[in-house]
Short mmCIF file of C-alpha atoms and ligand atoms in Angstrom, two decimals:
data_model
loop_
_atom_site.label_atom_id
_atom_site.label_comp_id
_atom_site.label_asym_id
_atom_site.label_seq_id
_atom_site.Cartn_x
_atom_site.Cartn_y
_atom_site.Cartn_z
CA UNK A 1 42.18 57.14 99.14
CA UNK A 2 40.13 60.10 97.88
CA UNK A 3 39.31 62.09 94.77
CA UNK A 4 42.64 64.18 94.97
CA UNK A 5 44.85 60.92 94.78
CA UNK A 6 42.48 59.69 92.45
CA UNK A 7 43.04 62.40 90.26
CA UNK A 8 46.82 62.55 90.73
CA UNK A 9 47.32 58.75 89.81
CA UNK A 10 44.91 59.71 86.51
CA UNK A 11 46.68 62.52 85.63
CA UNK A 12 49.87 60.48 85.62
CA UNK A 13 48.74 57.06 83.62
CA UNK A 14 45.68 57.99 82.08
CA UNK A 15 45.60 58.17 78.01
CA UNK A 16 43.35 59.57 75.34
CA UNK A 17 41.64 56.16 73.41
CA UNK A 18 42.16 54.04 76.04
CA UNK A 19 38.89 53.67 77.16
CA UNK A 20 39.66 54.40 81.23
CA UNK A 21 37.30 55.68 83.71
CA UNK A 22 37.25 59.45 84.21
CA UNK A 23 38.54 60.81 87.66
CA UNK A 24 34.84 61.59 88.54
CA UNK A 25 33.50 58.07 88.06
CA UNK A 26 36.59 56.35 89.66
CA UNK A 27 34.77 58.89 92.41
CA UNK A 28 31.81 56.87 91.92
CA UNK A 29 33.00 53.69 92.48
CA UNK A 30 34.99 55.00 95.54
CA UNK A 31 31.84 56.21 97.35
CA UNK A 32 29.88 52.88 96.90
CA UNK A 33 33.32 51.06 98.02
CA UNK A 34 33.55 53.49 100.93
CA UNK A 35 29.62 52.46 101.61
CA UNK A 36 29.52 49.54 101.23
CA UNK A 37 33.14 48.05 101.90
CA UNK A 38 33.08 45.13 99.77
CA UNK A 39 36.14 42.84 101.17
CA UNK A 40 35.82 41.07 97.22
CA UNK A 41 35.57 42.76 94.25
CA UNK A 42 35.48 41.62 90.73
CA UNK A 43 36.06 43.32 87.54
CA UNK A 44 35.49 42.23 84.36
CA UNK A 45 36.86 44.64 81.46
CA UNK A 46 40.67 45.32 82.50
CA UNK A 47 42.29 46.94 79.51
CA UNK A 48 45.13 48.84 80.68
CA UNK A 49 44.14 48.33 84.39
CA UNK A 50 44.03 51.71 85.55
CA UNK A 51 40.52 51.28 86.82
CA UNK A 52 41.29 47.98 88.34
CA UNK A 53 44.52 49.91 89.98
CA UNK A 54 42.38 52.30 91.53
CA UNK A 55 39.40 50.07 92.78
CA UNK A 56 42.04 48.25 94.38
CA UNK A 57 43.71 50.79 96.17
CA UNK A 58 40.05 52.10 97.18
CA UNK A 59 39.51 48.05 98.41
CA UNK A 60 42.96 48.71 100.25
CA UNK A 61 41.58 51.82 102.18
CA UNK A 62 38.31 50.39 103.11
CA UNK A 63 38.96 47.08 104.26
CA UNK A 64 38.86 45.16 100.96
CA UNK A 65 40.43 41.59 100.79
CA UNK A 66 40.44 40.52 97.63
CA UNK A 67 40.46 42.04 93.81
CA UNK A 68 40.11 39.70 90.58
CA UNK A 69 39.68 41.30 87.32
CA UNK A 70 38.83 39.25 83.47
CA UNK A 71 39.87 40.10 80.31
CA UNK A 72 39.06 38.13 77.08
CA UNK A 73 42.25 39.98 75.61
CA UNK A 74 45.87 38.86 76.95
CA UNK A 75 47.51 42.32 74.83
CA UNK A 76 46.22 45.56 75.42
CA UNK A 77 43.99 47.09 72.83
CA UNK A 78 45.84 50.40 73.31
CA UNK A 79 48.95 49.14 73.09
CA UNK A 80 49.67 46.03 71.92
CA UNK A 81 53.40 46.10 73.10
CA UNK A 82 51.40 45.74 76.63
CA UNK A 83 50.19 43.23 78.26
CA UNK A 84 46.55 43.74 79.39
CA UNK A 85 46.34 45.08 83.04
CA UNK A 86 50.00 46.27 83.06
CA UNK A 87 48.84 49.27 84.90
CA UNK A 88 48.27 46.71 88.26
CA UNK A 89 51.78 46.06 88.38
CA UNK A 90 53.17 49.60 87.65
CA UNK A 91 50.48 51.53 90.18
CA UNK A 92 51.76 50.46 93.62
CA UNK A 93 50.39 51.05 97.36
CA UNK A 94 47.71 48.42 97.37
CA UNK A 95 50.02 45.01 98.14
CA UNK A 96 47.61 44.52 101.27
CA UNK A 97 44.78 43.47 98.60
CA UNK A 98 45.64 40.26 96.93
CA UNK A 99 44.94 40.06 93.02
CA UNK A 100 43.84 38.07 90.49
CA UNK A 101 44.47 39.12 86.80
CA UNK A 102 42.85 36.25 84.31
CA UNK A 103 43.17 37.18 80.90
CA UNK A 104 41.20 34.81 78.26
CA UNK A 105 38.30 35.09 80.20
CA UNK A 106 35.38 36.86 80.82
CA UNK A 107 31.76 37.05 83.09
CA UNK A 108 30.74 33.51 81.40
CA UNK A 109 34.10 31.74 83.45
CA UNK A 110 33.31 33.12 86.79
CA UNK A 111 31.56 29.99 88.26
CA UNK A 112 33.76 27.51 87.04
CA UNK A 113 36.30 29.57 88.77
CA UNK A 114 34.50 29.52 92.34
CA UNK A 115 35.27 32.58 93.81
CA UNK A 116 32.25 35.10 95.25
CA UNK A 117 32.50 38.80 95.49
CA UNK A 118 30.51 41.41 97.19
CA UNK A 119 30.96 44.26 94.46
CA UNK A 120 31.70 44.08 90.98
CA UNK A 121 32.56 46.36 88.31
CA UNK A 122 31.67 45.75 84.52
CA UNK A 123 33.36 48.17 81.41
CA UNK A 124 33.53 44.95 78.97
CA UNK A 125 31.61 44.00 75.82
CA UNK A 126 28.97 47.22 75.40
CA UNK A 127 26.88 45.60 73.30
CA UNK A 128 23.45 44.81 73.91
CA UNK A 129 22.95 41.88 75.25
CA UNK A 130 26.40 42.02 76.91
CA UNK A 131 26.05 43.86 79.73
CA UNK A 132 22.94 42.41 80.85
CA UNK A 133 24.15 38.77 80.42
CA UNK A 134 27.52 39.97 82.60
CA UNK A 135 25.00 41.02 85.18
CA UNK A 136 23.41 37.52 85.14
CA UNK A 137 26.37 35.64 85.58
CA UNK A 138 27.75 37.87 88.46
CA UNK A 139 24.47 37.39 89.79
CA UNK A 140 25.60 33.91 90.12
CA UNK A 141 28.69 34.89 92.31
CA UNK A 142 27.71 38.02 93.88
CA UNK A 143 26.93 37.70 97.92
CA UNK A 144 26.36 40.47 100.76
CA UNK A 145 25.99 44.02 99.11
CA UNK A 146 25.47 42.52 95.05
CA UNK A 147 25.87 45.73 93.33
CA UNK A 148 27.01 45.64 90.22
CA UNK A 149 28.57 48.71 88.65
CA UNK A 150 28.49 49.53 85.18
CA UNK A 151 30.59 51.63 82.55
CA UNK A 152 29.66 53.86 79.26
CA UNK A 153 25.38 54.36 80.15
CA UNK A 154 26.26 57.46 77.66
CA UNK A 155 28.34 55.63 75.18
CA UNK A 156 25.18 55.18 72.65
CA UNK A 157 25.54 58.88 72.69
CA UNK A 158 28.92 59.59 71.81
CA UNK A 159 29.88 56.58 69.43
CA UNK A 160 28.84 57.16 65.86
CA UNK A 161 27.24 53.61 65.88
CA UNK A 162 24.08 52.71 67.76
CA UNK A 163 26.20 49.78 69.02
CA UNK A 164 27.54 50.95 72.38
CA UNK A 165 23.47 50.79 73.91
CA UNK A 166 24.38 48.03 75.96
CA UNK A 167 24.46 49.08 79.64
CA UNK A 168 21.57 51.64 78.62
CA UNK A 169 19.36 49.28 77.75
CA UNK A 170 20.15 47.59 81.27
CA UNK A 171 19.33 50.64 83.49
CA UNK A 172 16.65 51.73 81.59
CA UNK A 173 14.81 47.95 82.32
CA UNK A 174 16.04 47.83 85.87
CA UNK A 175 13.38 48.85 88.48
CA UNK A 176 13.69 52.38 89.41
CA UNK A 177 14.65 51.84 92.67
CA UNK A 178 17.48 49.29 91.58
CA UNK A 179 19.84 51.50 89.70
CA UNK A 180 21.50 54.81 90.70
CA UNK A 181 23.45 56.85 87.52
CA UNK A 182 26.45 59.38 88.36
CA UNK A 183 29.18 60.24 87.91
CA UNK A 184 28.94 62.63 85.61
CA UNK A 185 25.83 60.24 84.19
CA UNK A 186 28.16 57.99 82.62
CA UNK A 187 28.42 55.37 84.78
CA UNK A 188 25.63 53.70 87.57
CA UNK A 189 25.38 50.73 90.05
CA UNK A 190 22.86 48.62 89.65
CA UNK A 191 21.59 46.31 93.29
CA UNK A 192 20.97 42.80 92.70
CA UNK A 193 19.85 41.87 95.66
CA UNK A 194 16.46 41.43 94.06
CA UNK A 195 14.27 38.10 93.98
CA UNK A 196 14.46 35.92 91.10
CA UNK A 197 11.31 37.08 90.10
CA UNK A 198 12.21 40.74 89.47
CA UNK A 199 15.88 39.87 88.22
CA UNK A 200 13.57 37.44 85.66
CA UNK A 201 11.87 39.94 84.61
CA UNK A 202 14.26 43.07 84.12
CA UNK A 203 16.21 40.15 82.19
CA UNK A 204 13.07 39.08 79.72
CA UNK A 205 12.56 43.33 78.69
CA UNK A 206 15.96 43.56 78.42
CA UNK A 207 16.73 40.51 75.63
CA UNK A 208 13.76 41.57 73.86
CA UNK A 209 15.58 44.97 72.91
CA UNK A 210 17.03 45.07 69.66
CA UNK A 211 20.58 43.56 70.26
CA UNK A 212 23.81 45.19 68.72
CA UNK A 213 26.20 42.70 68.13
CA UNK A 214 28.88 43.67 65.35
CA UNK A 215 29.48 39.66 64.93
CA UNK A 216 27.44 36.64 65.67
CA UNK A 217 27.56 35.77 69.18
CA UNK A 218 29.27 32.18 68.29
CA UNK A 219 28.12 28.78 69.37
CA UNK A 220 30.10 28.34 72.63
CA UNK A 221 29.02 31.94 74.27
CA UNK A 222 25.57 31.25 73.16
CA UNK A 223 25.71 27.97 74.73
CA UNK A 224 27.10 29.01 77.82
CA UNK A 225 24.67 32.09 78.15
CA UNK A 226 21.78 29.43 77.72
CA UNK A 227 23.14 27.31 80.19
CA UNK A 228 23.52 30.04 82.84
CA UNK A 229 19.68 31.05 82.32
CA UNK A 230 18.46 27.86 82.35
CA UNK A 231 20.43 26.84 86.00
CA UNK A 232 19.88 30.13 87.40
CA UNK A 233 16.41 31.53 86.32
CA UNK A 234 12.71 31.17 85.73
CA UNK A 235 12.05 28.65 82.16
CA UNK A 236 10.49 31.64 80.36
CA UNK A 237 14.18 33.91 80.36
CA UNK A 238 16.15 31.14 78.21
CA UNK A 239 12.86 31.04 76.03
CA UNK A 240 12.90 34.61 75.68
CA UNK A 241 16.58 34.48 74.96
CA UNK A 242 16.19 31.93 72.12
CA UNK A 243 13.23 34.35 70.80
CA UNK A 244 15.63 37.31 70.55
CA UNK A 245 18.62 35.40 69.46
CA UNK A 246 16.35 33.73 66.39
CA UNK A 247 15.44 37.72 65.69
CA UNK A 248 19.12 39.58 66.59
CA UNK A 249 21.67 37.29 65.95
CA UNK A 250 22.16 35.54 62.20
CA UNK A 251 24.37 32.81 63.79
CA UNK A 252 21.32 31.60 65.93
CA UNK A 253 18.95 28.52 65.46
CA UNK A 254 15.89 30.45 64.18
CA UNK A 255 17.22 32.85 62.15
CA UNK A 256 16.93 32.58 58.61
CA UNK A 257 13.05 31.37 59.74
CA UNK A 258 11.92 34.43 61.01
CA UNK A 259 13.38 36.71 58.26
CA UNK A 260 11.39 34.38 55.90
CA UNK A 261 8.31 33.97 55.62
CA UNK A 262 7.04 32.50 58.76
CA UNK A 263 8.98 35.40 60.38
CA UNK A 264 7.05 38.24 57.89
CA UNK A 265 3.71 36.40 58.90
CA UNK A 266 4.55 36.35 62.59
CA UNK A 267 7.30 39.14 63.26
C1 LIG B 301 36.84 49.95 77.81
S1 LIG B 301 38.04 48.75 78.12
C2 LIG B 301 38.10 48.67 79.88
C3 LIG B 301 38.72 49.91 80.52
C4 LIG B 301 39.11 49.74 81.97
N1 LIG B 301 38.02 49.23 82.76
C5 LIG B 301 39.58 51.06 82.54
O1 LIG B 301 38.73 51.85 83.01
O2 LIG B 301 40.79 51.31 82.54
C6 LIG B 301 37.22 47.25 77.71
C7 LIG B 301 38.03 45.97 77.91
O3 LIG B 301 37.10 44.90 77.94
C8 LIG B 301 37.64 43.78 77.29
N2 LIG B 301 36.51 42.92 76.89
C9 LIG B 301 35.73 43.01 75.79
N3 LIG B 301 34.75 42.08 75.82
C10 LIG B 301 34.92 41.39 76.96
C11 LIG B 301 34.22 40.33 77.58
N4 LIG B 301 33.14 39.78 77.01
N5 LIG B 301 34.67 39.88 78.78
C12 LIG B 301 35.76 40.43 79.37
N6 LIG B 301 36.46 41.45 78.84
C13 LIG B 301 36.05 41.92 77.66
C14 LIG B 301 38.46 44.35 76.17
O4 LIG B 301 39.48 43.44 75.79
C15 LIG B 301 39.00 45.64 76.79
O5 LIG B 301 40.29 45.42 77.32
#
């Protein structure tokens, strides 16, 4: 596996709107799977599947085991007629690597599920919080390497709404020597291997950030989000994320009090 068949199986299945990884960060992805040689890898963002085809043809060529990729969406948002991650089964040469495709389910269902991975690759929900709370629940599952690699750090650019600032908010709080951007600058890898401590505290700048949701976050993901901070970090992150959700998110306990009065008195 290398950039020319990379760029041969793009050219082929690859489609405008579709929201796909460019050749050049598929080449991303390859050189931290080549590094690193994750033998699990877990995706979460599947869409047509042509990244998750590729990753798993780069696991396939590197010693990779194991590929498991979530989708909230059972159709494909590009074409409807398709089911999500049809690519998988239409891109062949990787049978060696055993997959997973769970539609219906995203970041938040990855404990009860009980598998670890080494690598994972996120290109899901880009709004703020999002991508940082996929990070924290990988971080729940990740072993060996931990990297986490993210989609669309440019997509706040290019979208006419500020709502795709999601994974930029997440690099730009991550300690310098904790993320790496290429690519093209689109897309970077961010190492979790970190103590609690630090993860704590790139995760307490990050929720403080205005968030972008286009809809409430809704009871259950709220729920679940607060239940994955409170087993897996530091007191003062879930209280920081019921701070920002009172502030961001009208569906939140809190809300209408801080855009009243107490909330004018003490923004
Ligand atoms: C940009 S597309 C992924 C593109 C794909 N990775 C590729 O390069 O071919 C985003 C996908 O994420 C899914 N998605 C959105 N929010 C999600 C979430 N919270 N968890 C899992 N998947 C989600 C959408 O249904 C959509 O299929």
């Amino acid at each position: 596996m290398d950039r020319e068949s990379i760029a041969a199986i793009h050219a082929h299945h690859w489609r405008k709107g579709w929201g796909s990884v460019t050749v050049e960060e598929a080449g991303f992805i390859l050189d931290a799977v080549a590094a690193r040689r994750p033998r699990r890898f877990v995706e979460i963002g599947t869409a047509s599947g042509l990244s998750g085809a590729l990753i798993r043809l780069m696991l396939a060529a590197h010693g990779g085991e194991r590929f498991v990729t979530h989708d909230v969406s059972a159709r494909f948002f590009g074409d409807p007629s398709r089911e999500t991650g049809f690519l998988l089964g239409e891109i062949g040469g990787a049978e060696r690597v055993s997959l997973a495709r769970l539609v219906g389910r995203g970041a938040a269902d990855l404990m009860s599920h009980g598998e670890r991975f080494e690598m994972a690759f996120v290109d899901a929900n880009h709004r703020h919080p999002w991508p940082l709370l996929d990070s924290l629940y990988l971080a729940e599952v990740l072993e060996g390497s931990r990297i986490v690699i993210h989609h669309d750090l440019l997509l706040h650019r290019r979208g006419r709404e500020p709502s795709g600032i999601g994974p930029k908010h997440l690099f730009d709080q991550a300690p310098e020597g904790r993320r790496r951007a290429g690519g093209g600058g689109n897309i970077f890898m961010l190492d979790l291997s970190m103590k609690r401590a630090e993860l704590a505290a790139l995760a307490v700048s990050a929720l403080h950030l205005p968030w972008s949701l286009d809809r409430p976050m809704g009871a259950e993901a709220r729920e679940a989000a607060r239940a994955m901070l409170k087993r897996s970090l530091p007191g003062h992150v879930l209280s920081a994320f019921d701070r920002a959700a009172a502030k961001f998110d009208r569906a939140a306990p809190g809300w209408g009090v801080r855009r009243g009065l107490l909330g004018r008195l003490f923004p």
